Coordinates of C-alpha atoms in Angstrom, one line a residue:
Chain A
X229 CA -18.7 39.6 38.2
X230 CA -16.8 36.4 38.4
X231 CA -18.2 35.2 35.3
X232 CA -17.5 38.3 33.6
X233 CA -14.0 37.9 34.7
X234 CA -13.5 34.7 33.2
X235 CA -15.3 35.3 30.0
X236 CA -13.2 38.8 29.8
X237 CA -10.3 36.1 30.1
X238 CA -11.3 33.6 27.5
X239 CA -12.2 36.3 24.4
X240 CA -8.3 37.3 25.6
X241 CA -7.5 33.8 25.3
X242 CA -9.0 33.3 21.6
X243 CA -7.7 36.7 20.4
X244 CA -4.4 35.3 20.8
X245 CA -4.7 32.2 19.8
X246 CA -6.9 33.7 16.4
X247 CA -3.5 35.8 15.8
X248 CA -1.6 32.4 15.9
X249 CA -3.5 30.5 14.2
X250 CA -2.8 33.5 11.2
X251 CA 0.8 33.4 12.0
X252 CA 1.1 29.8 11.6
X253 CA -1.5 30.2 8.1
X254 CA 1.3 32.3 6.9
X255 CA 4.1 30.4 7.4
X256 CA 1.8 27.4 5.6
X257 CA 1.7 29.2 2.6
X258 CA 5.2 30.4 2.6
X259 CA 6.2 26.6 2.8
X260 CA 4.3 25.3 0.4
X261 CA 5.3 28.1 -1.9
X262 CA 8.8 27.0 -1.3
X263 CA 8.5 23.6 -1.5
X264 CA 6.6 24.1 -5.1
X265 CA 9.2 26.3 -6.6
X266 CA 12.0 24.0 -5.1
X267 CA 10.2 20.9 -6.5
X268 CA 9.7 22.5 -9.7
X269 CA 13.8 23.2 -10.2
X270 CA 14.8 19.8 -9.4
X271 CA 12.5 18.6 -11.9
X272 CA 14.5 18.7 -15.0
X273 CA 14.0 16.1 -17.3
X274 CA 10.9 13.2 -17.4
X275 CA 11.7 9.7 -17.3
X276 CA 9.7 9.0 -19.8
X277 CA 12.1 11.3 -22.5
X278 CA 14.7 9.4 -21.0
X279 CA 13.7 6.0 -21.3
X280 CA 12.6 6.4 -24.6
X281 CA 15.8 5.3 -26.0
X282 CA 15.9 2.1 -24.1
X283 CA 15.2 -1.5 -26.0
X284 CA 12.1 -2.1 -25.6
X285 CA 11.0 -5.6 -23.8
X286 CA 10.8 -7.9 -26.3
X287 CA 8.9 -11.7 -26.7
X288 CA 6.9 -11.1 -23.2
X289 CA 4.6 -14.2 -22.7
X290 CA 3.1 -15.1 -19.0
X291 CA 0.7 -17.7 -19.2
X292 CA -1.9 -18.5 -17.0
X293 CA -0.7 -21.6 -15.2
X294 CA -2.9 -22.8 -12.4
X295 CA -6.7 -21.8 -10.9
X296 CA -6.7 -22.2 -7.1
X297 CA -10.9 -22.8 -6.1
X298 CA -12.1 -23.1 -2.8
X299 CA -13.3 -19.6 -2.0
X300 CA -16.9 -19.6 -1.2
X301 CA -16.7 -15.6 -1.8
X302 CA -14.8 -12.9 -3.3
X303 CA -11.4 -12.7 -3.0
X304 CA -10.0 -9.7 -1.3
X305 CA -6.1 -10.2 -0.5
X306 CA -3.8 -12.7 -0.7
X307 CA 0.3 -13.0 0.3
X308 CA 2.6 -15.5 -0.6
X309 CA 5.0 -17.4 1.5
X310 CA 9.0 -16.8 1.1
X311 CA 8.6 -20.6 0.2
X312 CA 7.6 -19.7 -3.1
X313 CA 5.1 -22.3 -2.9
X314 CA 2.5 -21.5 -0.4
X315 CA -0.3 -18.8 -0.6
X316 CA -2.5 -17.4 1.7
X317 CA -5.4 -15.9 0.7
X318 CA -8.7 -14.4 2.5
X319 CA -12.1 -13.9 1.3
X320 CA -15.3 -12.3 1.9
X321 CA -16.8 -15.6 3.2
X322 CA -14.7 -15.0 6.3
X323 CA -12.6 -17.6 5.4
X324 CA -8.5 -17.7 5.3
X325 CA -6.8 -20.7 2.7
X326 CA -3.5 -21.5 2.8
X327 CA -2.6 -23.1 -0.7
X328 CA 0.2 -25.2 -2.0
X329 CA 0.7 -22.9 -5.7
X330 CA 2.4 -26.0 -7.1
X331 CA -0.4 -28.6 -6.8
X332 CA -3.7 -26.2 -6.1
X333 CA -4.0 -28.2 -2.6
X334 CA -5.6 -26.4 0.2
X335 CA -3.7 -27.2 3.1
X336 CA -5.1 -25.0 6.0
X337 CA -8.7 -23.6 6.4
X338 CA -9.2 -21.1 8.9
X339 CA -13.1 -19.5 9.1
X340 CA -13.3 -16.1 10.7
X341 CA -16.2 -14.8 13.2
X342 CA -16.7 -12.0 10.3
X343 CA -17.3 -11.8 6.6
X344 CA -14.8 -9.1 4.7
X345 CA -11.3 -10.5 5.6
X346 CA -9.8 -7.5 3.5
X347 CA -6.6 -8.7 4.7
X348 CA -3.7 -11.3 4.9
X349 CA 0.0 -11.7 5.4
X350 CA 2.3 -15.1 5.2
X351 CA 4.9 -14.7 8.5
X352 CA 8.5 -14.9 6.6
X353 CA 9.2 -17.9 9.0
X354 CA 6.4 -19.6 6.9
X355 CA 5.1 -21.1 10.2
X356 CA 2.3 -18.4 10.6
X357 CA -0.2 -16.7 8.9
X358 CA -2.4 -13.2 10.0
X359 CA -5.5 -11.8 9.1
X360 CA -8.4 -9.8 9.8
X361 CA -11.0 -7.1 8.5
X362 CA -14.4 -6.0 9.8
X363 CA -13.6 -7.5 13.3
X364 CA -10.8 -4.5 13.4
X365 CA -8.7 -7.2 14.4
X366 CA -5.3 -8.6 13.3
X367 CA -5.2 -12.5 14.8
X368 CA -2.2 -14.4 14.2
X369 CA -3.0 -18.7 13.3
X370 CA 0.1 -21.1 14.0
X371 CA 0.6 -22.9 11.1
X372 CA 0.9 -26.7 12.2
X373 CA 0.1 -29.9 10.6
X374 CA -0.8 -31.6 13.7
X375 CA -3.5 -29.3 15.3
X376 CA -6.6 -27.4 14.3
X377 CA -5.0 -23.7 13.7
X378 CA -8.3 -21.9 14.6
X379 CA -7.6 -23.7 18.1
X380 CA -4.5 -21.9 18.7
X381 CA -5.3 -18.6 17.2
X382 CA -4.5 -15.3 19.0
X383 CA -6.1 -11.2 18.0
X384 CA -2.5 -9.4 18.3
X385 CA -4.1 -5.9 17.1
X386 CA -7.4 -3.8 17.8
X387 CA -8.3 -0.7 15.7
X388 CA -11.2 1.2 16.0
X389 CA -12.2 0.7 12.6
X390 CA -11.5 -2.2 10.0
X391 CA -8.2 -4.0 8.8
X392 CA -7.4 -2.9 5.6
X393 CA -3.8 -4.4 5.5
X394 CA -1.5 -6.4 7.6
X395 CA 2.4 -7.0 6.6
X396 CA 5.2 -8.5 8.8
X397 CA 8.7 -6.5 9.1
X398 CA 11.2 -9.4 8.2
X399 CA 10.8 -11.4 11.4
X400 CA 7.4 -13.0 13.0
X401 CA 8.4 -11.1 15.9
X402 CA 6.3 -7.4 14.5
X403 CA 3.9 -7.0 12.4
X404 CA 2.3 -3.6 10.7
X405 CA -1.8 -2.7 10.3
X406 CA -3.3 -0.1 8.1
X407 CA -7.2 0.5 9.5
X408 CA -10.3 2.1 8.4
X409 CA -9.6 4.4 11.3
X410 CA -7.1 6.0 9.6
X411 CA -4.4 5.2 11.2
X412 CA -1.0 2.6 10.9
X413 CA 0.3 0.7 14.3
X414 CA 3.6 -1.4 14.5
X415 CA 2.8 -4.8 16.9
X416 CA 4.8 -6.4 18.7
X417 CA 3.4 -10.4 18.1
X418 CA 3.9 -12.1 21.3
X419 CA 2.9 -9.6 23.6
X420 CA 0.5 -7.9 21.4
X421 CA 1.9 -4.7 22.7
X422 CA 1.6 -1.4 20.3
X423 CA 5.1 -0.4 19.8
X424 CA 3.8 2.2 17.5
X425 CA 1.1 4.0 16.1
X426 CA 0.8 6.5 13.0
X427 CA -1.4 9.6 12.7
X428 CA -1.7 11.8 9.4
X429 CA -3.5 10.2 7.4
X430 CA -7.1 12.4 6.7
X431 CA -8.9 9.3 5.8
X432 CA -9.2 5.1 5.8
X433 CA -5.3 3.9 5.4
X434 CA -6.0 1.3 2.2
X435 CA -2.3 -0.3 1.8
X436 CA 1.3 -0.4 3.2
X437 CA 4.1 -1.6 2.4
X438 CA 7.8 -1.6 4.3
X439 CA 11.0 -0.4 2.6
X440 CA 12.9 -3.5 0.9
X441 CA 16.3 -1.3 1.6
X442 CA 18.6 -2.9 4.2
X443 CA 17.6 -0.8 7.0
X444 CA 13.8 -1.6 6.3
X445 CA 13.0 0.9 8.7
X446 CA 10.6 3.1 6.9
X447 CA 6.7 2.3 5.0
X448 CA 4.6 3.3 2.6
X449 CA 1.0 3.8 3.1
X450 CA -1.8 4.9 0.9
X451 CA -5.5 5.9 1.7
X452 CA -8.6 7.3 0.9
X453 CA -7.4 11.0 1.6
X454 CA -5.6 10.3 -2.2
X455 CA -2.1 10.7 0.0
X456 CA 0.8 8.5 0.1
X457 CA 2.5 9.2 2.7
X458 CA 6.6 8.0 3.8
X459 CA 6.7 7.3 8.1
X460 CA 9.9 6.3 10.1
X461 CA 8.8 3.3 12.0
X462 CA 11.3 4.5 14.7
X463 CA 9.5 7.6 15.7
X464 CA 6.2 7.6 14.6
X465 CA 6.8 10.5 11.9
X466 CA 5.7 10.9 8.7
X467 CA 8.7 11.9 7.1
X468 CA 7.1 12.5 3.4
X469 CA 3.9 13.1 2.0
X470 CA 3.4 12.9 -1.5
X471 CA 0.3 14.1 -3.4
X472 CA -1.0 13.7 -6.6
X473 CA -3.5 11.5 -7.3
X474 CA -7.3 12.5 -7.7
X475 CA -8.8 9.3 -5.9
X476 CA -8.5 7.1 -3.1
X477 CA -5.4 5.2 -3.3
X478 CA -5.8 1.5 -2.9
X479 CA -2.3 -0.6 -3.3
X480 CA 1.0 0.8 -3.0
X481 CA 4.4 -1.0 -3.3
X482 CA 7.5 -0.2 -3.1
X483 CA 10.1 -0.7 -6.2
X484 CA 12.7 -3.1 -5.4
X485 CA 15.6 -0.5 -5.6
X486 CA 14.0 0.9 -2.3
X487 CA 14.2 4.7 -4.1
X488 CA 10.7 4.7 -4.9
X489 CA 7.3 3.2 -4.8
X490 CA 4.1 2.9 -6.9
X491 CA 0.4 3.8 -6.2
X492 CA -2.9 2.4 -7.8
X493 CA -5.7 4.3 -7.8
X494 CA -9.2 4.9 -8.3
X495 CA -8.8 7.2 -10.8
X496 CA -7.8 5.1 -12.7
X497 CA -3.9 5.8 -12.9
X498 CA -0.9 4.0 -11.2
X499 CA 1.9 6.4 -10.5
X500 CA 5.8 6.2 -9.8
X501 CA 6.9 8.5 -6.6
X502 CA 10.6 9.4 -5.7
X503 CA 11.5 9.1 -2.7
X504 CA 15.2 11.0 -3.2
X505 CA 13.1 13.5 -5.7
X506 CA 10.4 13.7 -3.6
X507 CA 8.0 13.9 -6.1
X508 CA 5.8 11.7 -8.8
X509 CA 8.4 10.7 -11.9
X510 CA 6.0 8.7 -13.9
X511 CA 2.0 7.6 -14.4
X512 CA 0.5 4.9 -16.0
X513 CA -2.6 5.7 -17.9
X514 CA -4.1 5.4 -21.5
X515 CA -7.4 7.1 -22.5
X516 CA -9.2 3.7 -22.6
X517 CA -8.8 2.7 -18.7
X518 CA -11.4 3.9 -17.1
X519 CA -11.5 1.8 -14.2
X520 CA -9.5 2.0 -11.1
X521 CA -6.9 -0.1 -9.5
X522 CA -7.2 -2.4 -6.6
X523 CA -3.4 -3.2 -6.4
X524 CA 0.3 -3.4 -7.9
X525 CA 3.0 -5.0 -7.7
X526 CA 7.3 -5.0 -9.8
X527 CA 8.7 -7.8 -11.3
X528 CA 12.0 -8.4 -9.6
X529 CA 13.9 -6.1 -11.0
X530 CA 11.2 -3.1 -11.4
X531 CA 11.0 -3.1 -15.0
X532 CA 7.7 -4.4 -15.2
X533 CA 4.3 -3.2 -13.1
X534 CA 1.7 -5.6 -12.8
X535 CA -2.0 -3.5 -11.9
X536 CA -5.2 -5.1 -11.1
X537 CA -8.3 -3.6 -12.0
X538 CA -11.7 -3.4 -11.3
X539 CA -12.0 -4.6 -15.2
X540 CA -11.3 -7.9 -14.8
X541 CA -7.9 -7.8 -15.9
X542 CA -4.3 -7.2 -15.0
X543 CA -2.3 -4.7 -17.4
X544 CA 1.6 -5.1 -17.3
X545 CA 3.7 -1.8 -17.6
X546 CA 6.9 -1.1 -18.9
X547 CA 7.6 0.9 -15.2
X548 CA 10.0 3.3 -17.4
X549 CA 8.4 3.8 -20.6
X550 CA 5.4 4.2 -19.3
X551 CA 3.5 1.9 -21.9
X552 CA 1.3 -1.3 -21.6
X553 CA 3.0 -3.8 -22.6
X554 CA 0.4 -6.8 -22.2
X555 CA -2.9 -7.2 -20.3
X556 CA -4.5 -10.5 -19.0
X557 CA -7.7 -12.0 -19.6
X558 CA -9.0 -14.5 -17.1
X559 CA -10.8 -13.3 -14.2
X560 CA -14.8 -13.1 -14.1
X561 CA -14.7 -9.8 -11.9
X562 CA -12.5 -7.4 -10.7
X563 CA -8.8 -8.6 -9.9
X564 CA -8.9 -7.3 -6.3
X565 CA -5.7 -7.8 -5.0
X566 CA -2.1 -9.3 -6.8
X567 CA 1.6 -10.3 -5.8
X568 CA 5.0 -11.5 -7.7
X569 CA 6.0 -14.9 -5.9
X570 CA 9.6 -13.9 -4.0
X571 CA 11.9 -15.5 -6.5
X572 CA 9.8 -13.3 -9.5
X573 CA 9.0 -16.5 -11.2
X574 CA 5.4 -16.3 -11.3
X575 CA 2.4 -13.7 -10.6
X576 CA -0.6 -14.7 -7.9
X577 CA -4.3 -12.8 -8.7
X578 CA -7.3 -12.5 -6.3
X579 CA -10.4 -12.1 -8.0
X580 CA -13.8 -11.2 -7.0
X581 CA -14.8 -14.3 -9.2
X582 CA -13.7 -16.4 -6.2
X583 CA -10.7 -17.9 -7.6
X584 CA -7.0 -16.8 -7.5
X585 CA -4.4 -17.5 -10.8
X586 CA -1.0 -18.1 -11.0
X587 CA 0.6 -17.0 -14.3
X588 CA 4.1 -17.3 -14.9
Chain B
X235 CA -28.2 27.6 13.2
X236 CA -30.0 25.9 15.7
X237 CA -30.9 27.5 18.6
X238 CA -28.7 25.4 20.6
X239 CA -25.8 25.8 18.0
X240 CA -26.5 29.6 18.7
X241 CA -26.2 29.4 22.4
X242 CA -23.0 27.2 22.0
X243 CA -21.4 29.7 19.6
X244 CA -21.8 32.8 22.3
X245 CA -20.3 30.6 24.9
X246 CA -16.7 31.9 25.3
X247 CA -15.4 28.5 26.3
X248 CA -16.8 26.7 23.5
X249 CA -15.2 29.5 21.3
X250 CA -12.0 29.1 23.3
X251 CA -11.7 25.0 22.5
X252 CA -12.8 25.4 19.2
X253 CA -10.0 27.9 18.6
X254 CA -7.8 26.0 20.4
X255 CA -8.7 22.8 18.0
X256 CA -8.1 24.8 15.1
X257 CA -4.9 26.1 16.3
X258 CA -3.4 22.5 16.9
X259 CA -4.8 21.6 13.8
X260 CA -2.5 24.6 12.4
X261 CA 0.4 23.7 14.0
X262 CA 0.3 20.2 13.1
X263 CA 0.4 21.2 9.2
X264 CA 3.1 23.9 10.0
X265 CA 5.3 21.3 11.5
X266 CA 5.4 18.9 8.6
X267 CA 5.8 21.3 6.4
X268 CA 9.0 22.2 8.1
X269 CA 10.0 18.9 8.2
X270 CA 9.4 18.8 4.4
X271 CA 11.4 21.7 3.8
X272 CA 14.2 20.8 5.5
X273 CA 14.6 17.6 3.2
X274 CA 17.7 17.1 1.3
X275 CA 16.2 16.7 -2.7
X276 CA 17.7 15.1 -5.3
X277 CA 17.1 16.3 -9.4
X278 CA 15.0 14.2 -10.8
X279 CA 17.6 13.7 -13.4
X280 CA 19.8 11.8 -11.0
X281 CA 16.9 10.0 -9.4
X282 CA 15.5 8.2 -12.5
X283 CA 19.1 7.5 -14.1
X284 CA 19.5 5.3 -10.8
X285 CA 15.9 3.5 -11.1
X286 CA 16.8 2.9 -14.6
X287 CA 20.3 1.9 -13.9
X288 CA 18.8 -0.9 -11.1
X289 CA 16.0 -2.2 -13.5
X290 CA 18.5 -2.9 -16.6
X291 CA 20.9 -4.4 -14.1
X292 CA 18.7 -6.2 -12.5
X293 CA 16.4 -7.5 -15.9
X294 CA 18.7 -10.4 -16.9
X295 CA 17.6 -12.7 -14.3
X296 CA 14.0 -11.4 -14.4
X297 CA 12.2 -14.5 -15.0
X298 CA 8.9 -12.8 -16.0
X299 CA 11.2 -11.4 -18.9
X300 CA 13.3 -12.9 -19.7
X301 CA 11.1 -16.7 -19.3
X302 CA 13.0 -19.7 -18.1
X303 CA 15.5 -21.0 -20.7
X304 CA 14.0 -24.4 -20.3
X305 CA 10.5 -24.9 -19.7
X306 CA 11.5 -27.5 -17.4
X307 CA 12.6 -25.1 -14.9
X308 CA 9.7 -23.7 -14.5
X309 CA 7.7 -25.2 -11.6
X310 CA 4.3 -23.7 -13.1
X311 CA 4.9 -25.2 -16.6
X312 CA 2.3 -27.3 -17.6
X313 CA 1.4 -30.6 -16.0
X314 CA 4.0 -31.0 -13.3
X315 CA 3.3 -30.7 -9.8
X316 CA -0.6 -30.9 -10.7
X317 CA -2.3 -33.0 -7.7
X318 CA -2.4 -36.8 -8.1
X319 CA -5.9 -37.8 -9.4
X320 CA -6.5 -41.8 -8.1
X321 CA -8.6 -43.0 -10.8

């Protein structure tokens, strides 16, 4: 009788909750539809109609200027230093380099207890590096001349699943994972205290990247769910989510004005997202590109998009017009990872030919 | 259905947090599409005049444009800085 009770109880309990879940269906689709047709009236004009009346870029010429060669395995991310000097890079062989761009030196070796160090990030003090990947761990190395840098190394992060990117806000002090468990965390780097964590994404978080605007208080991230989605580092929201692409999303970067970001892809498309729109305002394709993109990255003033792809090369886009404006031969497999030095003199390319190039 | 996927689905409770897992699930979409539609939007008009506007203003003292007006600058050009080979 008891039983009978309680079941009597629980079918009440799901009939409710059925007519909820409905209620809360509808309401889904009433927002969406709004959101569409809103979207849709704000979009007036493309940007590439209005840039086509812009000069266009005229006696481009980067050269390749240096092959750093140490790796023992493919490399998967790399970071410079706000030196403009130093790079750190890591590798599939489980091993982290810290290089001197100018000379090709290799000043610091750091080997992991792993293979797959998908990621890598230079501390803005220049005085420490971070890294990590299948170990789900983000440790932080000391950078000094006189001691071994494994000895004073410290794990700062633990995700259930693997690094996939690591980036320090603008001090030492924090530093932001994207994981394989599809979710972001905010660190605090001498306690190696969560501050945050951020749920949403529906698959492995690939790439983030923080806002350059002076507040700096909001990321992108991209991931395997083909969403790029906006967070507040403050409260743990995702505050936009933008759709769009037809693949995983593997590198995403914001544009230096702060108002927007870009997106490379595996299917084989970068893309432009507005932030202020909230919407895609421009993709990068041609019929011939087949192959996806492992990363992007502005020139200093956003003009140009540098994408590196699973080709072997690295294509540079007119960000406005939309149109290729040069692509560069060098690498001996895919260009898995890229970055403009801070300055925007020169570009850095991690290949999964074992090498990185400077071109500038 | 298996038979023990059978007995789980007559089970009222299992019913019960299965509903109630798709229920959060439900309002976890609702929410942030609320959020969404409560954000402020710009026309894209407006938007991509301003991105413009920042990359012509800024593309003057793009070096990877605009190249260094003397090689020399450059601390990549050819040669210099290379490591010191002791023959």
């Amino acid at each position: 009788m008891l039983t009978f009770a309680s079941n009597m109880a629980s079918d009440l309990k799901v009939d409710c909750q059925q007519e909820s879940i409905e209620a809360l269906t509808r309401e889904a689709e009433t927002l969406k539809a709004k959101l569409e047709e809103e979207k849709a009236k704000l979009g007036d004009v493309e940007l590439q109609v209005v840039a086509q009346r812009l000069n266009n870029i005229q006696g481009f010429t980067m050269k390749p200027r240096r092959v750093l060669k140490g790796h023992q395995g493919k490399v998967l991310c790399m970071d410079w230093s706000q030196d403009k000097r130093h790079i750190v890079s890591s590798s599939q062989d489980g091993r982290m380099l810290v290089w001197d761009a100018f000379t090709t030196n290799k000043e610091h070796a750091m080997t992991m207890p792993t293979t797959w160090v998908m990621a890598c990030a230079y501390g803005p003090s220049g005085t420490l590096v971070a890294c990590g990947g299948l170990d789900n761990k983000c440790t932080i190395y000391p950078l000094t001349l006189e001691d071994d840098p494994t000895a004073k190394k410290r794990a700062i992060a633990t995700h259930t699943s693997y690094l996939s990117c690591c980036t320090f806000t603008n001090s030492d002090h924090q530093i932001l994972t994207g994981s394989g468990d599809s979710t972001c965390a905010l660190w605090d780097v001498e306690s190696g205290q969560m501050i945050q964590s951020f749920h949403g994404h529906m698959g492995d978080v690939m790439s983030v990247d923080i806002s350059p605007s002076e507040s700096g208080t909001t990321f992108v991230s991209g991931g395997c769910d083909k969403l790029a989605n906006v967070w507040d580092m403050r409260t743990g929201d995702c505050v936009q989510q933008f759709e769009g692409h037809e693949s995983d999303i593997n590198s995403v970067r914001f544009h230096p004005s702060g108002d927007a970001f870009a997106t490379g892809s595996d299917d084989a498309t970068c893309r432009l997202f507005d932030l202020r729109a909230d919407r895609e305002v421009n993709v990068y394709r041609k019929e011939s590109i087949i192959f996806g993109w492992n990363s992007v990255d502005f020139s200093v003033s956003g003009r140009l998009l540098f994408g590196g792809s699973n080709d072997y090369t690295v294509n540079v886009w007119d960000s406005l017009k939309a149109l290729r404006l040069s692509v560069l031969y060098g690498h001996e497999n895919r260009v898995s990872c890229l970055g403009v030095s801070p300055d925007g003199t020169a570009l850095c390319t991690g290949s999964w030919d074992f090498t990185l190039r400077i071109w500038a | 259905m298996s038979r023990r996927g059978q007995h789980l689905a007559a089970d009222p409770h299992y019913q019960m947090s299965r509903s109630q897992e798709k229920l959060e699930q439900q309002q976890a979409i609702v929410q942030q599409l609320r959020l969404e539609a409560s954000l402020g939007r710009l026309p894209v008009s407006r938007c991509i005049e301003e991105l413009k506007a920042h990359c012509l203003q800024h593309q003057t003292r793009d070096i990877l444009i605009t190249g260094f007006a003397d090689q020399k600058e450059n601390p990549f050009a050819k040669g210099k800085n290379k490591a010191c080979v002791i023959l």
